[in-house]
PDB file of C-alpha atoms in Angstrom:
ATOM      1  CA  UNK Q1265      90.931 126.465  89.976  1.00 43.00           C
ATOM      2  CA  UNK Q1266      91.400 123.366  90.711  1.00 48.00           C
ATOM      3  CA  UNK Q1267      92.987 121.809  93.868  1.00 55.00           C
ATOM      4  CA  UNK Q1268      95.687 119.199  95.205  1.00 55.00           C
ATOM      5  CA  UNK Q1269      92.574 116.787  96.046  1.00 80.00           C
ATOM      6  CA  UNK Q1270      91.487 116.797  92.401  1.00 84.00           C
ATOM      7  CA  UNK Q1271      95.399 116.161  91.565  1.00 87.00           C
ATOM      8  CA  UNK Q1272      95.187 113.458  94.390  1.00 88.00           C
ATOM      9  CA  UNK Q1273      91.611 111.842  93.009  1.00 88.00           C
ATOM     10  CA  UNK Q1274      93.301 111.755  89.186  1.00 89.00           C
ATOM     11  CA  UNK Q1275      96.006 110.216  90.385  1.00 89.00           C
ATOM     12  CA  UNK Q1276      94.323 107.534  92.068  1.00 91.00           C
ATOM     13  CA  UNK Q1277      92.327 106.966  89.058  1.00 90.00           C
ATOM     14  CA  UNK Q1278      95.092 106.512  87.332  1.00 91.00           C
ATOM     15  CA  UNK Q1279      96.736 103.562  89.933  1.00 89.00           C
ATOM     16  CA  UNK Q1280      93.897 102.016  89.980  1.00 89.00           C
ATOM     17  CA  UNK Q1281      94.207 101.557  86.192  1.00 88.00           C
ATOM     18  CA  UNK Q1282      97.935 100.179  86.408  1.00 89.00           C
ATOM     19  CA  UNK Q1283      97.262  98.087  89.459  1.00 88.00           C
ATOM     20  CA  UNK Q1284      94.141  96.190  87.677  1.00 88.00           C
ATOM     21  CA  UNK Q1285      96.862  95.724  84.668  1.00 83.00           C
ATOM     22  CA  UNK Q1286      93.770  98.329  82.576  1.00 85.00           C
ATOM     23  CA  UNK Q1287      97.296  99.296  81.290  1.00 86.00           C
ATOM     24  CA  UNK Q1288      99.853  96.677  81.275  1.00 87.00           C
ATOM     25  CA  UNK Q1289     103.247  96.651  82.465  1.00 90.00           C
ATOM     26  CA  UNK Q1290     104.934  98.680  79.257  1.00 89.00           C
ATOM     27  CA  UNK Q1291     102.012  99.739  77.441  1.00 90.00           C
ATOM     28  CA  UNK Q1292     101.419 103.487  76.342  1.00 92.00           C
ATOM     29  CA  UNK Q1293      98.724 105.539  78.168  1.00 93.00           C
ATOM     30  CA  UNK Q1294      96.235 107.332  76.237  1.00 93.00           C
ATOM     31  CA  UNK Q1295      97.217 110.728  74.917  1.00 92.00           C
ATOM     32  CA  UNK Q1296      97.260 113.367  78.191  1.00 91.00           C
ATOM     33  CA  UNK Q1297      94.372 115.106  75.628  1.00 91.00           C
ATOM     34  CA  UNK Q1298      92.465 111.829  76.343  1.00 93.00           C
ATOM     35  CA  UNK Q1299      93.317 110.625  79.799  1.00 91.00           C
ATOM     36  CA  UNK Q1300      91.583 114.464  80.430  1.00 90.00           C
ATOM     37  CA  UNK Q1301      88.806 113.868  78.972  1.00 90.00           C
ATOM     38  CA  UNK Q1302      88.352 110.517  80.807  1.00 89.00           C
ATOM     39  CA  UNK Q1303      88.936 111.871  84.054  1.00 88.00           C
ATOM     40  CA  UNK Q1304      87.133 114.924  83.093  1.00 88.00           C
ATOM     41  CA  UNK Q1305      89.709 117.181  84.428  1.00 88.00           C
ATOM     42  CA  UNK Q1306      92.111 120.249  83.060  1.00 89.00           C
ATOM     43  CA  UNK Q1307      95.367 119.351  81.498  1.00 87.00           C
ATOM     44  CA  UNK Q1308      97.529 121.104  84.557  1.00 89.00           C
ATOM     45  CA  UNK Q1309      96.031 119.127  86.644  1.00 89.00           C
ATOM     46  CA  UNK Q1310      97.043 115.866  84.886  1.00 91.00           C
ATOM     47  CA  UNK Q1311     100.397 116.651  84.327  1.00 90.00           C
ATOM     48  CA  UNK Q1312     100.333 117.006  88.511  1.00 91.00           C
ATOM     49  CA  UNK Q1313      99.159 113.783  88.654  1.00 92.00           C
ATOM     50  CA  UNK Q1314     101.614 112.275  85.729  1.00 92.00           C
ATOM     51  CA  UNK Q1315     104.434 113.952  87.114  1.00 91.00           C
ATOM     52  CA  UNK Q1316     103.994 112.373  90.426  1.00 91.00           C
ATOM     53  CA  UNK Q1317     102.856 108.971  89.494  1.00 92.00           C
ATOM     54  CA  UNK Q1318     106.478 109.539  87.492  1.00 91.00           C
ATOM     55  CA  UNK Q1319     108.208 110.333  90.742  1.00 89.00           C
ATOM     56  CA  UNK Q1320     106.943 106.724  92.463  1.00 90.00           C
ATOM     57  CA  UNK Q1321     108.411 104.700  89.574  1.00 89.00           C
ATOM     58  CA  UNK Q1322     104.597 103.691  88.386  1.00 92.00           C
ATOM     59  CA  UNK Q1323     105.407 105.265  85.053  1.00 92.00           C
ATOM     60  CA  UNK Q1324     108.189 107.073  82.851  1.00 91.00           C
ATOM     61  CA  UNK Q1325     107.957 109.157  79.837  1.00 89.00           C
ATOM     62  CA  UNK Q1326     109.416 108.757  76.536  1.00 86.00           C
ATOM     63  CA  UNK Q1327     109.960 112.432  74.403  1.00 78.00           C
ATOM     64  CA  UNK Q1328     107.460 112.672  71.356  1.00 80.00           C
ATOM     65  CA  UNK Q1329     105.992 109.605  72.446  1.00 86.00           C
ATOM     66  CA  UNK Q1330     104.097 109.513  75.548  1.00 91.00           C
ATOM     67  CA  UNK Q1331     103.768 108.254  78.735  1.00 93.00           C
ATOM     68  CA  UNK Q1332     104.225 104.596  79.620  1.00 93.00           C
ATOM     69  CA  UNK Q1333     103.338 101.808  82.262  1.00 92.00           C
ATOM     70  CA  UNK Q1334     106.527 101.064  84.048  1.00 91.00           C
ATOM     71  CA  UNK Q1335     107.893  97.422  83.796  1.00 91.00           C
ATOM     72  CA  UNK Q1336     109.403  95.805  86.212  1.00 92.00           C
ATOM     73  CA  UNK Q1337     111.861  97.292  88.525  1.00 94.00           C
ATOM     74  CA  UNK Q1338     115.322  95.575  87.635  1.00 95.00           C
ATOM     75  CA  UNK Q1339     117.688  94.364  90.955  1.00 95.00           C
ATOM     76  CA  UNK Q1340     120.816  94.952  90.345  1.00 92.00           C
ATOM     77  CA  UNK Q1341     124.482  94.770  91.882  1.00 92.00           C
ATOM     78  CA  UNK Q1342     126.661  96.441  90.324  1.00 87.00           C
ATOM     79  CA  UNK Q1343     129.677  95.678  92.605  1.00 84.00           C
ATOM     80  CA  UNK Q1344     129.362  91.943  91.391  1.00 81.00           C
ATOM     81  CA  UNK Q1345     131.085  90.021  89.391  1.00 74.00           C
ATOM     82  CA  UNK Q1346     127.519  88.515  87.539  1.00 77.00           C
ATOM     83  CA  UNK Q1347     126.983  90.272  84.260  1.00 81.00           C
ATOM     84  CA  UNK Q1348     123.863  92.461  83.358  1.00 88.00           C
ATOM     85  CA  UNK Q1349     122.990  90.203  80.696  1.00 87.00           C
ATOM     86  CA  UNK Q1350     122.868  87.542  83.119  1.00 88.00           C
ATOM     87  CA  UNK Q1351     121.528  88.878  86.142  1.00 91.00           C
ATOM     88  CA  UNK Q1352     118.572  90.196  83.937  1.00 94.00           C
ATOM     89  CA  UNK Q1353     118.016  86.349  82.521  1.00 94.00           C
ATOM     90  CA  UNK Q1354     117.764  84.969  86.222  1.00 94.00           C
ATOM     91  CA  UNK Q1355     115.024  87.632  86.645  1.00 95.00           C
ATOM     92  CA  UNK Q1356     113.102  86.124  83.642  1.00 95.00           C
ATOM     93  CA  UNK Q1357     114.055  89.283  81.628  1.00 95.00           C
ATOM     94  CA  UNK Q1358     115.348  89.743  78.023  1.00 95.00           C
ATOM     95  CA  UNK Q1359     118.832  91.793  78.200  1.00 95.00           C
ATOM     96  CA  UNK Q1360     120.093  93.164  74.811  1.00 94.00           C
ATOM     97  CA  UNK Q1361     122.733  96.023  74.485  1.00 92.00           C
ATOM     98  CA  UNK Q1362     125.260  97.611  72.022  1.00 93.00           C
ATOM     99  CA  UNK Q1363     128.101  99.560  71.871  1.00 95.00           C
ATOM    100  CA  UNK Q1364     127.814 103.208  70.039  1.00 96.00           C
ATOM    101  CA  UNK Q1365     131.205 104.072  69.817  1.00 95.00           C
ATOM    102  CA  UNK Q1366     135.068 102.691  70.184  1.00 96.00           C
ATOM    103  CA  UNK Q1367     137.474 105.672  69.964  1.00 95.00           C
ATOM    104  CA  UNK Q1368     140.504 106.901  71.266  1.00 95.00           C
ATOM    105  CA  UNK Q1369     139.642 110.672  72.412  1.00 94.00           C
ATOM    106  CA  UNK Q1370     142.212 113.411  73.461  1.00 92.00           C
ATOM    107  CA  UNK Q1371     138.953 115.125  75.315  1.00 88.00           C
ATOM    108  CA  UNK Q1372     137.901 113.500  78.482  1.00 90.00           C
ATOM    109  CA  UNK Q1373     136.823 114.906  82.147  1.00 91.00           C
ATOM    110  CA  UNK Q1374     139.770 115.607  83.715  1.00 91.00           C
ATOM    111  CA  UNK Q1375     138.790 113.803  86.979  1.00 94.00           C
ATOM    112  CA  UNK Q1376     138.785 110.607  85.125  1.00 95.00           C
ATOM    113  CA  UNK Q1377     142.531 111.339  83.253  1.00 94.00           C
ATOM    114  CA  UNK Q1378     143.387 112.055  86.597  1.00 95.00           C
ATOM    115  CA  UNK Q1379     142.207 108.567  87.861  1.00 95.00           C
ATOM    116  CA  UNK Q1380     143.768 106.285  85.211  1.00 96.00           C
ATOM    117  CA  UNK Q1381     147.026 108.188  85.703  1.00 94.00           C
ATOM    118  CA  UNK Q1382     146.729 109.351  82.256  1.00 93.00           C
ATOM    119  CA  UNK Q1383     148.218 113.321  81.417  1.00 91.00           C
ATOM    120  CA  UNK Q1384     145.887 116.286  80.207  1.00 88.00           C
ATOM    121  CA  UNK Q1385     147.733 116.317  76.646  1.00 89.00           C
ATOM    122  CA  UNK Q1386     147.060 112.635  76.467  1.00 92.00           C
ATOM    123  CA  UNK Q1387     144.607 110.152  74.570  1.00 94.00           C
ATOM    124  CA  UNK Q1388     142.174 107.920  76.362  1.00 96.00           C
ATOM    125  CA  UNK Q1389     139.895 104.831  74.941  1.00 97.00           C
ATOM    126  CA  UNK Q1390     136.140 105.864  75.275  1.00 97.00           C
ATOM    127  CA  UNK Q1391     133.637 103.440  74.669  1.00 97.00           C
ATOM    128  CA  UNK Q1392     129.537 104.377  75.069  1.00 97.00           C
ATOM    129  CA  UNK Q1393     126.949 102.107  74.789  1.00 96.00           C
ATOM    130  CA  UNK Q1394     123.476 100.924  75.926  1.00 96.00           C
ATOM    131  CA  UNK Q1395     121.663  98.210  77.841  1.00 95.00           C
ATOM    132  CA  UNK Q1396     118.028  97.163  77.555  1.00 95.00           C
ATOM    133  CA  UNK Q1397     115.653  94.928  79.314  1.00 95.00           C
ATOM    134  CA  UNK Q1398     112.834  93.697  76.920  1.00 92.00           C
ATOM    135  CA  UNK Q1399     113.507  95.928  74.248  1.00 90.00           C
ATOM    136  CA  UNK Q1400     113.158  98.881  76.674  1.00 92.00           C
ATOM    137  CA  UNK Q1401     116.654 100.613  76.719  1.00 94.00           C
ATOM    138  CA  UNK Q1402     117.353 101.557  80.478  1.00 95.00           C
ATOM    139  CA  UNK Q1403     120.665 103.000  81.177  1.00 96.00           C
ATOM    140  CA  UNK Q1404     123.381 104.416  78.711  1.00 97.00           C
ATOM    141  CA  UNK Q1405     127.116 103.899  79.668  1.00 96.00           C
ATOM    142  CA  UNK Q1406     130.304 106.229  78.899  1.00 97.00           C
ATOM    143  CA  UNK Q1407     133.646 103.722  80.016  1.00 97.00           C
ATOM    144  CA  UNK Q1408     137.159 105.255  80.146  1.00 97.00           C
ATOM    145  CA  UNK Q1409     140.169 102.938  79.971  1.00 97.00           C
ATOM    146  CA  UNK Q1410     144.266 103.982  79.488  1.00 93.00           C
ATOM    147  CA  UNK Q1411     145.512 102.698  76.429  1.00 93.00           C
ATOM    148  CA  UNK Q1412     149.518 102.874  78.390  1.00 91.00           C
ATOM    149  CA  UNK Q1413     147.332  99.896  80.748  1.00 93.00           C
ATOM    150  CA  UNK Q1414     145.497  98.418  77.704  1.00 95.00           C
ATOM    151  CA  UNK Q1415     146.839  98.873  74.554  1.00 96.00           C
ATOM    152  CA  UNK Q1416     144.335  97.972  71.454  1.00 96.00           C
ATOM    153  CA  UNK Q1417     141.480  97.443  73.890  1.00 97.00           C
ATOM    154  CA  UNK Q1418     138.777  98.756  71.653  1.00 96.00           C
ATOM    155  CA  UNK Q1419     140.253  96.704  68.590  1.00 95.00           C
ATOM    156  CA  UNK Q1420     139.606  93.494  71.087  1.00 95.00           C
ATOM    157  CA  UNK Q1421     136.337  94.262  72.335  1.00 94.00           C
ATOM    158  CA  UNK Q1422     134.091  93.095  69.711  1.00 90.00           C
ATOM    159  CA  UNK Q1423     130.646  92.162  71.505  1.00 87.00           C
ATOM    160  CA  UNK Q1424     132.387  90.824  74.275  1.00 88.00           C
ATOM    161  CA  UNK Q1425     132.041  92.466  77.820  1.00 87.00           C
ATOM    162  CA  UNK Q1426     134.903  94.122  79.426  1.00 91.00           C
ATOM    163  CA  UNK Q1427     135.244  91.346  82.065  1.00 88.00           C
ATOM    164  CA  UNK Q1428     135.659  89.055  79.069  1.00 89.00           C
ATOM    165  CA  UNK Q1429     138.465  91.392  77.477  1.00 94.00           C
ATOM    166  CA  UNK Q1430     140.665  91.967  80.626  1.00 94.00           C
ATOM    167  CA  UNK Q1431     140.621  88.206  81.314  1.00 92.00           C
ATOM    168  CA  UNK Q1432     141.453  87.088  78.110  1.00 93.00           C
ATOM    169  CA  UNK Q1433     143.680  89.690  76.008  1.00 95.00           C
ATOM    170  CA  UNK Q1434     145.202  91.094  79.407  1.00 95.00           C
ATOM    171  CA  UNK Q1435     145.071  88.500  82.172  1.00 93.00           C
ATOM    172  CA  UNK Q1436     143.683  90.791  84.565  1.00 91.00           C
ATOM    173  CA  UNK Q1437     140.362  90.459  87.084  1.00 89.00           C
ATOM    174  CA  UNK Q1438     138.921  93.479  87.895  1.00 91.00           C
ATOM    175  CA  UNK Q1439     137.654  94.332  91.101  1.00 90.00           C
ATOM    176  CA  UNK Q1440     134.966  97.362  91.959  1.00 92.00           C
ATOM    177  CA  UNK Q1441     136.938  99.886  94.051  1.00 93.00           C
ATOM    178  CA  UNK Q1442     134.269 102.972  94.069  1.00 94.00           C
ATOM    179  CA  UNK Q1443     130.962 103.546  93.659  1.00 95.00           C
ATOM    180  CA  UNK Q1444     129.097 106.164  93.814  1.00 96.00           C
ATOM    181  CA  UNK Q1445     125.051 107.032  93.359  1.00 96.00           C
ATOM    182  CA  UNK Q1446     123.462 110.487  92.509  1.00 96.00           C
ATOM    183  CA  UNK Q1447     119.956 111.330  91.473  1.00 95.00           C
ATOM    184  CA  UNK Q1448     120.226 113.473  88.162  1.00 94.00           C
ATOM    185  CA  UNK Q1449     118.292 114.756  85.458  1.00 92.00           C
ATOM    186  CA  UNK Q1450     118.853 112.697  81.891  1.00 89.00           C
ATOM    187  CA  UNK Q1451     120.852 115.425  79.765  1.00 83.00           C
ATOM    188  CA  UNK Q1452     123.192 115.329  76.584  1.00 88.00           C
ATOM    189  CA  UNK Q1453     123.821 111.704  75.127  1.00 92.00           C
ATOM    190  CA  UNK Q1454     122.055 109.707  77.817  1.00 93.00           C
ATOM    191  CA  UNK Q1455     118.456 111.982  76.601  1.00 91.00           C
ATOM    192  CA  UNK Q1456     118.780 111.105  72.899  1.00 91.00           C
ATOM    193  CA  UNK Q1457     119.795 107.428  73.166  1.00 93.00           C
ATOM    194  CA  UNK Q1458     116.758 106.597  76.120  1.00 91.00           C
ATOM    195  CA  UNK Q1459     114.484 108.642  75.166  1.00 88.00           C
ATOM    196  CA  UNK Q1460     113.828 111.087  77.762  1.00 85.00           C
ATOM    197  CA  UNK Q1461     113.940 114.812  77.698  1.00 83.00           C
ATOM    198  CA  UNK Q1462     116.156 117.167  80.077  1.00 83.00           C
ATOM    199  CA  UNK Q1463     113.073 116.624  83.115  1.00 83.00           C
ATOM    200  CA  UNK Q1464     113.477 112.745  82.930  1.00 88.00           C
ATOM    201  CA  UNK Q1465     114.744 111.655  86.701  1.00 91.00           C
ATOM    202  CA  UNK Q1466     117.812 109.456  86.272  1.00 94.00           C
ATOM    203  CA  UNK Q1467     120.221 107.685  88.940  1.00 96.00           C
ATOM    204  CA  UNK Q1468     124.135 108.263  87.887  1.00 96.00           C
ATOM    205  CA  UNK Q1469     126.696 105.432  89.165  1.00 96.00           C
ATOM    206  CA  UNK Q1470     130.087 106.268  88.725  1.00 96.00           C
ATOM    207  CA  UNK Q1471     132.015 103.170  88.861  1.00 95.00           C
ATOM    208  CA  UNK Q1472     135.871 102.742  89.415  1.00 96.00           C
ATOM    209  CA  UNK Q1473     137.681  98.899  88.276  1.00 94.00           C
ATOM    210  CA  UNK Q1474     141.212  98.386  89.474  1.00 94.00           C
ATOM    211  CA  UNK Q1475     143.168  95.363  88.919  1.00 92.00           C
ATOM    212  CA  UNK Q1476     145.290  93.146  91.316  1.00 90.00           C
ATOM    213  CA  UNK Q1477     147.396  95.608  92.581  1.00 91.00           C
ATOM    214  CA  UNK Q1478     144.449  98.326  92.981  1.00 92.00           C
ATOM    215  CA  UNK Q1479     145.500 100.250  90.500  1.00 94.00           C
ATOM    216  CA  UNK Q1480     142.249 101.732  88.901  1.00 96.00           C
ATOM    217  CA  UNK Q1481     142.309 100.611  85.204  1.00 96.00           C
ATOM    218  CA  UNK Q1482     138.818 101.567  84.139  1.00 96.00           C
ATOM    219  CA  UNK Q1483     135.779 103.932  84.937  1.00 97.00           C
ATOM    220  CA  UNK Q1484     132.127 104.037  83.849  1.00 96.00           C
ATOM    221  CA  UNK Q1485     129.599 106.855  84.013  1.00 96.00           C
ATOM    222  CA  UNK Q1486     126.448 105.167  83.700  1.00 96.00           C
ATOM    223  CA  UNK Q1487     123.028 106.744  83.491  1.00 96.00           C
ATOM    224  CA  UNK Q1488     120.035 104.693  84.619  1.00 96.00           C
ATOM    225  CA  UNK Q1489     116.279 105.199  83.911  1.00 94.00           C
ATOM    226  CA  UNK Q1490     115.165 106.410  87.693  1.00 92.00           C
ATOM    227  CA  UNK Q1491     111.705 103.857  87.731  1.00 92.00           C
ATOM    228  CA  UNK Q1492     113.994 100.601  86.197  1.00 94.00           C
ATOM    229  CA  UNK Q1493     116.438  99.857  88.883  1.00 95.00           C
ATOM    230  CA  UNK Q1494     116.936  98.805  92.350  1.00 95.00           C
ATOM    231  CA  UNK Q1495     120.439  99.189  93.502  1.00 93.00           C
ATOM    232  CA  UNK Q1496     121.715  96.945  96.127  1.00 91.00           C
ATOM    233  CA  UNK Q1497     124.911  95.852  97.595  1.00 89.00           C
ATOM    234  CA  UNK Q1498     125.686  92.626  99.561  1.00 84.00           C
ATOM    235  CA  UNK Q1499     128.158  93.350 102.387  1.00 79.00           C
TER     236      UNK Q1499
END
């Protein structure tokens, strides 16, 4: 059988091969059938090795398809007021994303009902969507907003970003009032939409907007590839 210094020897292989760009930043690895062969070792013991290089951010896994360099990490604020799209351009990046779904639900977390003041027998605008930094989709969003607060929101929205609606249709800046980090598994909608399978490490932010008078108008659920993002807040 083999042991944790044959894990620790394929593994090093294996960093040597990202950190001499062998395999460049977003590039598939070889099948784990051939990255065995090339290391000459079994396929438990690679997985060890995967599995950990997957737990330092050096590489993430996409389901039916394979392991993959990781790119760049992405540093990101989400308690300012710059936009994904163009905080990821001042990195040199290219930001796409696209909203799934508009809808007004009756079924939503009761937490959230609770925090936009809006009753259990009530509906509530949801609104899911994606964001992706050269064409590699890294976190998927759920946003809740009261219709009583914002009536026709999703009929407004368009491609525009929820700043851009709540200035413009509604007059109203929004400010962060609560954030909150967790390390999670990827699971449900989040899996299909990035990829990943119900192992994949993930980072969920839940995010609370309020408006002038801190009244909390909005909330977002976001789920965030774990090896994409750097968090970091500016005090």
């Amino acid at each position: 059988m083999e042991n944790s210094s044959t894990v620790e020897l394929a593994k090093a292989r294996l960093n040597d091969w990202l950190r001499q760009g062998a395999i460049a930043p977003g590039d598939k690895l070889p099948s784990e059938r051939e990255l065995g062969e090339l290391l000459n070792i079994k396929r438990m013991t690679l997985r060890q090795a995967l599995l950990f290089l997957e737990s330092e951010s050096r590489i993430f896994r996409k389901d039916r398809r394979g392991w993959f360099a990781a790119l760049p990490r992405f540093n990101y604020n989400p308690n300012s007021s710059t936009s994904f799209k163009q905080a990821a351009i001042e990195q040199g990046r290219c930001p796409s994303w696209d909203y799934m779904t508009k809808e007004c639900v009756l079924a939503a977390p009761g937490f959230i009902k609770e925090l936009l003041q809006v009753d259990a027998a009530s509906e509530i605008y949801k609104i899911s969507g994606w964001g992706a930094l050269d064409n590699h989709i890294v976190f998927y969003h759920e946003t809740f907003i009261s219709p009583r607060v914002a009536p026709g929101f999703i009929e407004r929205l368009g491609e525009n970003s929820f700043a851009e609606v709540w200035e413009q249709a509604y007059g109203t800046s929004t400010r962060t009032r609560h954030l909150a980090f967790k390390p999670t598994r990827l699971s449900g909608e989040a899996c299909k939409v990035m990829g990943g399978n119900a192992s994949t490490p993930a980072i969920l932010v839940e995010k609370h907007r309020a408006d002038a008078e801190r009244r909390i108008v909005q909330v977002d659920i976001e789920h965030w590839r774990f090896e994409s993002v750097d968090f970091f807040i500016n005090l």
